[in-house]
Amino acid sequence: MTNKNSNSNNGRESRKKYRQSLPKPLWRRILKWTFLGVFLILVAGVGLFAFYAKDAPNISRADLESGGSSGLYNTNGKFIMSLGTEKRLYVKDSKDLQLLKDAIVSVEDKRFYRDNLGIDPIRIVGSMLTNAKSKSISAGGSTITQQLVKLTKFSTAASQRTLRRKAQEAWLAMRVQREYSHDEILEFYINKVYMNYGNTGIGTAANFYYGKKIGDLDLAQTAMLAGMPNRPTVYNPYTYPEYAKYRRNIVLKAMLNNKKISQEQYDGARKESIKKGLKPHNQRKQSNLRKINDPYVKEAIAEVRAKGFDPFRDNLKITINMDQKAQKKLYQLANNGQVPFTNDKMQIGASVVDPSNGHVVAILGGRHLPSSVQLGLDRAVQTTRSTGSSIKPVLDYGPAIEYLNWSTAKMLDDSKYVYPGTNVQLYDWDNKYDGMMTMRHALEQSRNVPAVKTLREVGIKRAAKFAGKMDINVPKDSGLSVAIGANASSLQMAGAFSAFAAMGIYHKPQFVSKIETPDGLTRNYDSEGIRVMSKSTAYMITDMLKGVIKRGSGTNAQISGLHHAGKTGSVKYSEQDLARYPAYAATPKDSWFVGYTPSYSIGVWTGYDNLKDGTISGIGQQSAQLFYKNMMTYLMRNKENVDWQKPDSVIRAKIARNSNPPEVSSTGEWQLFVRGHSPIGIVDDSSDYDEDDEKTNTNDSSSTNTQGRYSVQHNQNGSTRQTDKNQRKAKNLKDKNKNNISENNSQNSGQNNDNANNTDSGTSSDHEQRPNKPGGESNNSTNNENNEH
């Protein structure tokens, strides 16, 4: 008996061991590892969540009650203005808000009052599935509490939708839900959301759109406002009534489904016109300071948006590069009569840029800006006006020096010229041709034919590439007429000329230098700049543009004693324009001046918005130059007046007038050569370089210009006097140097003649190069539009 029991036990033991030795079913192994994987993921997720959440910013009642709009600050950290309304109508929770609260909860978060966590796992999973199906972020899983936290402490930028940000948002939402009641959270939310036109909070919006308090709105009006925060610009009942109605009806349907309204109420509200009760759309009158700053604020907002932020919803601290005093001065010069204009309808756009960093110091959007318009037309950045001849340094002569190594003594032919492939003749501003001349003279006197021939030599493709580095966009299939007029804004021109001012380093003009988000993240946007041309090109262009002001087309921009350079530009009317307004024939359509010092670059456009408004006549033809003169004088009043120093890559020598090939002469004109590309026998002249040695045609006979550093001071009348910090070299030393040059000339004259084939000599007309598109920019009539006038 005992043996039988023992055998039975042994059998069971054997079978048990056998079963244990058998491999586990596959499904059990999969289930086991799945549970283990999920467990590890949960542990890792909790750990990561805790890691991110520990750095979450603090959030207080004051934060939750704040307006939520972004603030603008200057580079010294001084507050300038808020982008929200000047006065927010904060509404406290009461029975008057019940209908609005029902609407918001129904459309935004129907489980809001049942949620005690602050986040909704069901909504999160649902949104993840929806987004997975659509392969995009088309659905959000945020509760009202999370939205409140986002508006208070985080950016709405798509680039900020990170795991770190989401974890911190969820953690703060749980804290807020724990510390405040549902009704308090809704109150914060109602007063926090952005409602377009600078309005923060639905209480403010109710007054703006309907002139009523929230409790006095009907169902349809309440639903319209409740739906706006989702996309306030798109659901604007003034500009997009169809979209606003569509969103309103979505809110009404959600309220019906959530049993907050009856079918009868729903049907009646749907039939109501979206425009019922809307106030006439007149934007509020701005303060005088806001009117002055409006063009700058508009461009700063656009720049912030381009960087992925919403300045009206993200509660940002935005550091802008505006100099408030300079901004105010621009506005005053355009409006107080100090600078004369043809009439009150004549307009202006101006931009001031710091060449050392690209900071936009100030911009002017126009004259007589209306107080009732915010973020209106900004003429400083419009790109639909031709630059006239102010484009020549950027598109013609700069590339010629950079790519062809031309000297300022390069001889060019100003003679009769017909655009290749057409019968369209090109004229200079005076309808004359002056024959052979140096590149320096051609640029100073703004002769058109030499400029077009220069562009032909360089090639439009290469010239467009050169200009494109400075954000002047010239189509590579443009006609040769673009040499004397391309479409650009005053800001683009000031930016491009700033590269000359900075010896070839270009900083893209920027309005915003720093953005700080409420969660403590800071983004800096200043850059080191990029080299877009050689030092020799920048210096040689600057040296020639000094002559434009001293004795060329820009003498009205002279500022006694100041080291500065610049270029004029005028645009003639087309034949079609003159057919309608023949009296405009002797006047320019657009007038420009772009000038700079090492400290500032200023672009100025003047003209009319509409052809019928008038033409630039009389003193108005000098308005651009006089405006520049006044503004630059103001800006440089406390700045050290520093001249540009010649780089070693440039050779300076006195060259006999119109000698071809260039010949050194003690009585000649100062000319510049790229080192390594000057004719044999021409060496760097280290004698005292006196700009006054050259003939000048000035309006101020007492003007003195010498090398070195000066301090420029101004008396009450705005006149300028200079204190020379450097003693001129002794006259006998100067004479000695000149004699040495003359001896050098004698020794090298034979070599110059023997090596004529190796020089820069010859005219551009000797080498025909057809453009990609024959003739003018778009049609024959435009070829003469951009002639320097």
Coordinates of C-alpha atoms in Angstrom, one line a residue, residues 162-606:
T162 CA 7.7 70.2 -26.8
L163 CA 7.5 67.4 -24.2
R164 CA 9.2 69.6 -21.7
R165 CA 6.7 72.4 -22.2
K166 CA 3.7 70.0 -22.2
A167 CA 4.9 68.3 -19.0
Q168 CA 5.3 71.7 -17.2
E169 CA 1.9 72.9 -18.5
A170 CA 0.2 69.7 -17.2
W171 CA 1.9 70.0 -13.8
L172 CA 0.9 73.7 -13.4
A173 CA -2.6 72.9 -14.5
M174 CA -2.9 70.3 -11.7
R175 CA -1.6 72.9 -9.2
V176 CA -4.1 75.5 -10.4
Q177 CA -6.9 73.0 -10.3
R178 CA -6.0 72.1 -6.7
E179 CA -5.7 75.7 -5.5
Y180 CA -8.6 77.4 -7.2
S181 CA -12.3 76.6 -7.8
H182 CA -13.7 75.9 -11.2
D183 CA -15.6 79.2 -11.3
E184 CA -12.4 81.1 -10.4
I185 CA -10.5 79.3 -13.2
L186 CA -13.2 80.3 -15.7
E187 CA -13.1 83.9 -14.4
F188 CA -9.3 84.0 -15.0
Y189 CA -9.8 82.4 -18.5
I190 CA -12.6 84.8 -19.6
N191 CA -10.4 87.8 -18.7
K192 CA -7.2 86.3 -20.2
V193 CA -8.1 85.4 -23.8
Y194 CA -7.1 87.6 -26.7
M195 CA -10.1 88.9 -28.7
N196 CA -8.3 90.8 -31.7
Y197 CA -7.7 94.5 -32.2
G198 CA -5.6 94.6 -29.0
N199 CA -8.5 93.5 -26.8
T200 CA -7.7 91.2 -23.9
G201 CA -10.6 89.5 -22.1
I202 CA -14.2 88.9 -23.2
G203 CA -15.5 91.7 -21.0
T204 CA -13.3 94.1 -23.0
A205 CA -14.5 92.5 -26.3
A206 CA -18.2 92.8 -25.4
N207 CA -17.7 96.5 -25.0
F208 CA -15.5 96.8 -28.2
Y209 CA -17.8 94.8 -30.5
Y210 CA -21.3 95.5 -29.0
G211 CA -20.9 98.4 -26.6
K212 CA -22.5 96.2 -23.9
K213 CA -21.6 94.3 -20.8
I214 CA -21.5 90.5 -21.0
G215 CA -24.8 90.0 -19.2
D216 CA -26.6 92.3 -21.7
L217 CA -25.6 90.2 -24.7
D218 CA -28.1 87.8 -26.3
L219 CA -27.4 84.1 -26.9
A220 CA -26.1 84.5 -30.5
Q221 CA -23.8 87.4 -29.5
T222 CA -22.5 85.5 -26.5
A223 CA -21.8 82.4 -28.6
M224 CA -19.9 84.5 -31.1
L225 CA -17.6 85.9 -28.4
A226 CA -17.2 82.5 -26.8
G227 CA -15.9 81.1 -30.1
M228 CA -13.5 83.9 -31.0
P229 CA -10.5 82.9 -28.7
N230 CA -9.9 79.8 -30.8
R231 CA -8.8 82.0 -33.8
P232 CA -9.5 85.7 -33.1
T233 CA -8.3 87.0 -36.4
V234 CA -10.1 84.5 -38.5
Y235 CA -13.4 84.7 -36.5
N236 CA -13.5 88.5 -36.7
P237 CA -17.1 89.5 -37.5
Y238 CA -16.0 92.7 -39.2
T239 CA -13.6 91.3 -41.7
Y240 CA -14.7 87.6 -42.0
P241 CA -18.4 87.5 -41.1
E242 CA -18.9 84.1 -42.8
Y243 CA -16.2 82.4 -40.7
A244 CA -17.5 84.2 -37.5
K245 CA -21.0 82.8 -38.2
Y246 CA -19.6 79.3 -38.8
R247 CA -17.7 79.4 -35.5
R248 CA -20.7 80.8 -33.7
N249 CA -23.0 78.0 -34.9
I250 CA -20.4 75.4 -33.7
V251 CA -20.7 76.9 -30.3
L252 CA -24.5 76.9 -30.4
K253 CA -24.5 73.3 -31.5
A254 CA -22.1 72.3 -28.6
M255 CA -24.4 74.1 -26.1
L256 CA -27.4 72.2 -27.5
N257 CA -25.6 68.9 -27.2
N258 CA -24.5 69.8 -23.7
K259 CA -28.1 70.5 -22.8
K260 CA -27.4 74.2 -21.9
I261 CA -30.0 75.6 -24.4
S262 CA -33.2 74.2 -25.9
Q263 CA -33.8 73.4 -29.5
E264 CA -36.0 76.5 -29.9
Q265 CA -33.2 78.7 -28.5
Y266 CA -30.7 77.0 -30.8
D267 CA -32.9 77.5 -33.9
G268 CA -33.5 81.2 -33.1
A269 CA -29.9 82.0 -32.4
R270 CA -28.7 80.3 -35.7
K271 CA -31.1 82.6 -37.7
E272 CA -29.7 85.8 -36.2
S273 CA -27.5 87.9 -38.4
I274 CA -23.9 87.8 -37.3
K275 CA -23.8 91.6 -37.7
K276 CA -26.7 92.2 -35.3
G277 CA -25.7 94.7 -32.7
L278 CA -22.2 95.2 -33.9
K279 CA -20.8 98.7 -33.3
P280 CA -19.5 100.6 -36.4
H281 CA -15.9 99.5 -36.8
N282 CA -13.9 102.6 -35.9
Q283 CA -10.6 101.7 -34.3
R284 CA -9.9 103.7 -31.1
K285 CA -7.9 106.9 -31.4
Q286 CA -4.2 106.3 -30.5
S287 CA -2.2 108.3 -28.1
N288 CA 0.4 110.6 -29.8
L289 CA 3.3 108.4 -28.7
R290 CA 1.5 105.3 -30.1
K291 CA 1.0 107.1 -33.4
I292 CA 4.7 108.0 -33.6
N293 CA 5.7 104.4 -32.8
D294 CA 3.0 102.7 -34.8
P295 CA 5.1 101.9 -37.9
Y296 CA 7.9 100.4 -35.8
V297 CA 5.5 98.4 -33.6
K298 CA 3.8 97.0 -36.8
E299 CA 7.1 95.7 -38.1
A300 CA 8.2 94.4 -34.7
I301 CA 5.0 92.4 -34.4
A302 CA 5.5 90.9 -37.9
E303 CA 9.1 89.9 -37.0
V304 CA 7.9 88.3 -33.7
R305 CA 5.3 86.3 -35.6
A306 CA 7.8 85.3 -38.2
K307 CA 9.9 83.8 -35.4
G308 CA 6.9 81.6 -34.4
F309 CA 5.4 83.6 -31.5
D310 CA 2.0 85.3 -31.1
P311 CA 2.8 88.7 -29.4
F312 CA -0.9 89.2 -28.5
R313 CA -1.4 85.8 -26.8
D314 CA 2.0 84.7 -25.6
N315 CA 2.7 87.2 -22.7
L316 CA 6.2 87.9 -24.0
K317 CA 8.8 90.4 -23.0
I318 CA 10.0 91.7 -26.4
T319 CA 13.2 93.8 -26.6
I320 CA 13.1 96.0 -29.7
N321 CA 15.9 98.0 -31.1
M322 CA 14.1 101.3 -31.4
D323 CA 15.7 104.5 -30.2
Q324 CA 12.6 106.4 -28.9
K325 CA 14.2 109.8 -29.3
A326 CA 15.3 109.1 -32.9
Q327 CA 11.8 107.7 -33.7
K328 CA 10.2 110.8 -32.4
K329 CA 12.7 113.0 -34.4
L330 CA 11.8 111.2 -37.6
Y331 CA 8.1 111.9 -37.0
Q332 CA 8.7 115.5 -36.2
L333 CA 10.9 116.2 -39.2
A334 CA 8.1 114.9 -41.4
N335 CA 5.3 116.8 -39.8
N336 CA 6.6 120.0 -38.2
G337 CA 7.6 122.0 -41.2
Q338 CA 11.3 121.8 -40.6
V339 CA 11.8 119.9 -43.8
P340 CA 9.9 121.4 -46.7
F341 CA 7.6 119.3 -49.0
T342 CA 5.8 120.2 -52.2
N343 CA 2.4 119.9 -50.4
D344 CA 0.6 118.0 -47.7
K345 CA -0.2 115.0 -49.9
M346 CA 3.5 114.4 -50.6
Q347 CA 4.6 111.3 -48.7
I348 CA 7.8 109.9 -47.3
G349 CA 9.2 106.6 -46.0
A350 CA 12.5 106.5 -44.1
S351 CA 14.6 104.0 -42.2
V352 CA 17.6 104.4 -39.9
V353 CA 19.8 101.3 -39.3
D354 CA 22.9 100.8 -37.2
P355 CA 25.6 99.3 -39.5
S356 CA 27.5 97.7 -36.6
N357 CA 24.6 95.3 -35.7
G358 CA 21.7 95.7 -38.1
H359 CA 19.5 97.2 -35.4
V360 CA 16.6 99.3 -36.9
V361 CA 17.0 102.4 -34.9
A362 CA 13.8 104.1 -36.2
I363 CA 11.4 104.1 -39.2
L364 CA 8.9 106.6 -40.6
G365 CA 5.8 105.2 -42.1
G366 CA 4.6 108.5 -43.6
R367 CA 3.4 112.0 -43.0
H368 CA 0.1 113.1 -41.4
L369 CA -0.6 109.6 -40.1
P370 CA -4.3 109.3 -38.9
S371 CA -4.8 108.8 -35.2
S372 CA -7.6 106.3 -35.8
V373 CA -5.5 103.8 -37.6
Q374 CA -3.3 101.2 -35.9
L375 CA -0.7 99.1 -37.7
G376 CA -1.5 100.9 -40.9
L377 CA 0.4 101.4 -44.2
D378 CA 4.2 101.6 -43.5
R379 CA 5.9 103.3 -46.4
A380 CA 9.3 102.6 -44.9
V381 CA 9.1 98.9 -45.9
Q382 CA 7.0 99.1 -49.1
T383 CA 8.9 97.5 -52.0
T384 CA 6.8 98.6 -55.0
R385 CA 8.7 101.9 -55.7
S386 CA 11.7 102.1 -58.0
T387 CA 14.9 103.2 -56.3
G388 CA 16.1 105.2 -59.3
S389 CA 19.9 105.7 -59.4
S390 CA 20.4 105.1 -55.7
I391 CA 20.7 101.4 -56.7
K392 CA 23.9 102.1 -58.7
P393 CA 26.5 101.4 -55.9
V394 CA 24.7 98.2 -55.0
L395 CA 24.0 96.7 -58.4
D396 CA 26.5 98.3 -60.8
Y397 CA 29.7 99.7 -59.5
G398 CA 30.0 97.6 -56.3
P399 CA 30.0 94.4 -58.4
A400 CA 32.3 95.9 -60.9
I401 CA 34.9 96.5 -58.2
E402 CA 34.3 93.2 -56.5
Y403 CA 34.3 90.9 -59.6
L404 CA 36.2 92.9 -62.2
N405 CA 38.6 94.8 -59.9
W406 CA 37.9 98.1 -61.5
S407 CA 39.5 101.2 -60.2
T408 CA 37.8 104.5 -59.5
A409 CA 39.8 105.8 -62.5
K410 CA 38.3 103.3 -64.8
M411 CA 37.2 105.1 -68.0
L412 CA 33.6 104.7 -69.1
D413 CA 31.9 106.0 -72.2
D414 CA 28.8 108.3 -71.7
S415 CA 27.6 108.3 -75.3
K416 CA 24.4 107.5 -77.2
Y417 CA 23.2 104.1 -76.2
V418 CA 20.3 101.9 -77.4
Y419 CA 19.3 98.9 -75.3
P420 CA 20.4 95.7 -77.1
G421 CA 17.7 94.0 -79.1
T422 CA 15.4 97.1 -79.0
N423 CA 15.1 100.6 -80.5
V424 CA 14.8 102.2 -77.1
Q425 CA 17.4 104.8 -76.5
L426 CA 18.8 105.5 -73.0
Y427 CA 19.1 109.1 -71.9
D428 CA 20.9 110.7 -69.0
W429 CA 18.9 113.0 -66.6
D430 CA 19.9 116.1 -68.6
N431 CA 19.3 114.4 -72.0
K432 CA 23.0 115.0 -72.9
Y433 CA 26.0 112.7 -73.2
D434 CA 29.3 113.7 -71.8
G435 CA 31.7 111.3 -73.5
M436 CA 34.6 109.6 -71.7
M437 CA 34.8 109.9 -67.9
T438 CA 36.1 108.1 -64.9
M439 CA 33.9 105.7 -62.9
R440 CA 34.2 108.1 -60.0
H441 CA 32.8 111.0 -62.0
A442 CA 30.0 108.8 -63.5
L443 CA 28.8 107.8 -60.0
E444 CA 29.2 111.3 -58.5
Q445 CA 27.2 112.9 -61.3
S446 CA 24.8 110.0 -61.6
R447 CA 25.2 109.4 -65.3
N448 CA 22.9 106.6 -66.6
V449 CA 24.7 105.3 -69.7
P450 CA 27.9 104.4 -67.8
A451 CA 25.9 102.6 -65.2
V452 CA 24.0 100.5 -67.7
K453 CA 27.2 99.7 -69.5
T454 CA 28.9 98.7 -66.3
L455 CA 26.0 96.3 -65.4
R456 CA 26.4 94.8 -68.9
E457 CA 30.1 94.2 -68.2
V458 CA 29.4 92.6 -64.9
G459 CA 26.5 90.6 -66.0
I460 CA 23.0 90.7 -64.4
K461 CA 23.4 87.3 -62.9
R462 CA 26.5 88.2 -61.0
A463 CA 25.2 91.6 -60.1
A464 CA 22.0 90.2 -58.8
K465 CA 23.9 87.7 -56.6
F466 CA 26.0 90.6 -55.2
A467 CA 22.9 92.6 -54.4
G468 CA 21.0 89.5 -53.1
K469 CA 23.6 89.1 -50.3
M470 CA 22.3 92.4 -48.9
D471 CA 18.6 91.4 -49.4
I472 CA 18.1 93.5 -52.5
N473 CA 16.2 91.1 -54.7
V474 CA 16.8 91.6 -58.4
P475 CA 15.4 88.9 -60.8
K476 CA 18.2 87.3 -62.7
D477 CA 16.2 87.7 -65.9
S478 CA 15.8 91.5 -65.5
G479 CA 16.6 93.8 -68.4
L480 CA 19.6 96.2 -68.3
S481 CA 17.4 99.1 -67.2
V482 CA 17.5 97.6 -63.7
A483 CA 20.9 99.3 -63.5
I484 CA 19.2 102.6 -62.9
G485 CA 16.2 101.5 -60.9
A486 CA 15.2 98.4 -58.9
N487 CA 12.2 97.9 -56.6
A488 CA 13.2 98.1 -53.0
S489 CA 12.2 99.7 -49.7
S490 CA 13.9 102.5 -47.8
L491 CA 14.7 99.8 -45.1
Q492 CA 16.3 97.5 -47.7
M493 CA 18.4 100.3 -49.1
A494 CA 19.5 101.5 -45.7
G495 CA 20.5 97.9 -44.9
A496 CA 22.4 97.5 -48.1
F497 CA 24.3 100.8 -47.7
S498 CA 25.1 99.8 -44.1
A499 CA 27.3 97.1 -45.6
F500 CA 29.4 99.8 -47.3
A501 CA 29.5 101.7 -44.0
A502 CA 30.7 98.6 -42.1
M503 CA 33.5 97.8 -44.6
G504 CA 31.7 94.9 -46.2
I505 CA 30.0 93.3 -43.3
Y506 CA 26.2 93.0 -43.6
H507 CA 23.8 92.7 -40.7
K508 CA 20.2 92.0 -41.8
P509 CA 18.1 94.9 -40.5
Q510 CA 16.1 93.7 -37.5
F511 CA 13.5 95.2 -35.2
V512 CA 13.7 92.6 -32.4
S513 CA 16.9 91.6 -30.5
K514 CA 15.4 89.4 -27.8
I515 CA 12.3 87.6 -26.8
E516 CA 11.6 86.3 -23.3
T517 CA 8.8 83.9 -22.6
P518 CA 6.9 83.7 -19.3
D519 CA 8.5 80.3 -18.5
G520 CA 12.0 82.0 -18.3
L521 CA 13.4 81.0 -21.8
T522 CA 15.3 83.8 -23.6
R523 CA 16.1 83.9 -27.3
N524 CA 18.6 86.4 -28.6
Y525 CA 18.6 87.3 -32.3
D526 CA 21.7 89.5 -32.7
S527 CA 24.2 88.1 -35.1
E528 CA 27.8 88.6 -36.0
G529 CA 26.9 89.6 -39.5
I530 CA 28.3 88.2 -42.8
R531 CA 30.9 89.5 -45.2
V532 CA 29.2 90.3 -48.4
M533 CA 32.0 92.1 -50.2
S534 CA 35.7 92.8 -49.8
K535 CA 37.0 95.7 -47.7
S536 CA 38.4 97.2 -50.9
T537 CA 35.0 97.3 -52.6
A538 CA 33.3 98.8 -49.6
Y539 CA 36.0 101.5 -49.1
M540 CA 36.2 102.4 -52.8
I541 CA 32.4 102.8 -53.1
T542 CA 32.3 104.9 -49.9
D543 CA 35.1 107.1 -51.2
M544 CA 33.2 107.8 -54.4
L545 CA 29.9 108.3 -52.6
K546 CA 31.6 111.0 -50.4
G547 CA 32.1 112.8 -53.7
V548 CA 28.3 112.6 -54.5
I549 CA 27.7 114.8 -51.5
K550 CA 30.7 117.1 -52.0
R551 CA 30.4 117.9 -55.6
G552 CA 27.9 115.6 -57.2
S553 CA 24.1 115.1 -57.3
G554 CA 23.8 115.1 -53.5
T555 CA 25.1 118.5 -52.5
N556 CA 21.9 119.4 -50.7
A557 CA 22.7 116.7 -48.2
Q558 CA 26.1 118.3 -47.1
I559 CA 26.8 118.5 -43.4
S560 CA 29.8 120.6 -42.7
G561 CA 32.7 118.6 -41.3
L562 CA 31.0 115.3 -41.2
H563 CA 32.5 112.2 -42.7
H564 CA 29.6 110.7 -44.6
A565 CA 28.7 109.2 -48.0
G566 CA 25.4 108.8 -50.0
K567 CA 23.6 108.5 -53.2
T568 CA 20.6 110.3 -54.8
G569 CA 17.9 108.6 -56.9
S570 CA 15.1 109.9 -59.0
V571 CA 12.5 108.2 -61.2
K572 CA 10.8 109.7 -64.3
Y573 CA 7.2 109.1 -65.2
S574 CA 6.4 106.5 -67.8
E575 CA 4.9 107.5 -71.2
Q576 CA 1.5 106.1 -70.0
D577 CA 1.7 108.3 -66.8
L578 CA 2.6 111.4 -68.9
A579 CA -0.3 110.7 -71.3
R580 CA -2.7 111.2 -68.3
Y581 CA -0.7 114.0 -66.6
P582 CA 1.4 115.8 -69.2
A583 CA 2.2 118.6 -66.7
Y584 CA 4.3 116.1 -64.7
A585 CA 6.9 115.9 -67.5
A586 CA 9.7 118.0 -65.9
T587 CA 9.3 116.5 -62.4
P588 CA 10.3 113.2 -60.8
K589 CA 7.9 110.5 -59.8
D590 CA 10.0 109.3 -56.9
S591 CA 13.0 111.0 -55.2
W592 CA 15.5 109.2 -53.0
F593 CA 18.5 109.7 -50.8
V594 CA 20.5 107.0 -49.1
G595 CA 23.4 108.1 -46.9
Y596 CA 25.6 106.8 -44.1
T597 CA 28.3 107.3 -41.6
P598 CA 30.1 104.5 -39.7
S599 CA 27.3 104.9 -37.0
Y600 CA 24.1 105.2 -39.0
S601 CA 22.7 104.3 -42.4
I602 CA 19.6 106.3 -43.5
G603 CA 17.3 105.5 -46.5
V604 CA 14.7 108.1 -47.5
W605 CA 12.0 107.8 -50.2
T606 CA 9.7 110.7 -51.1

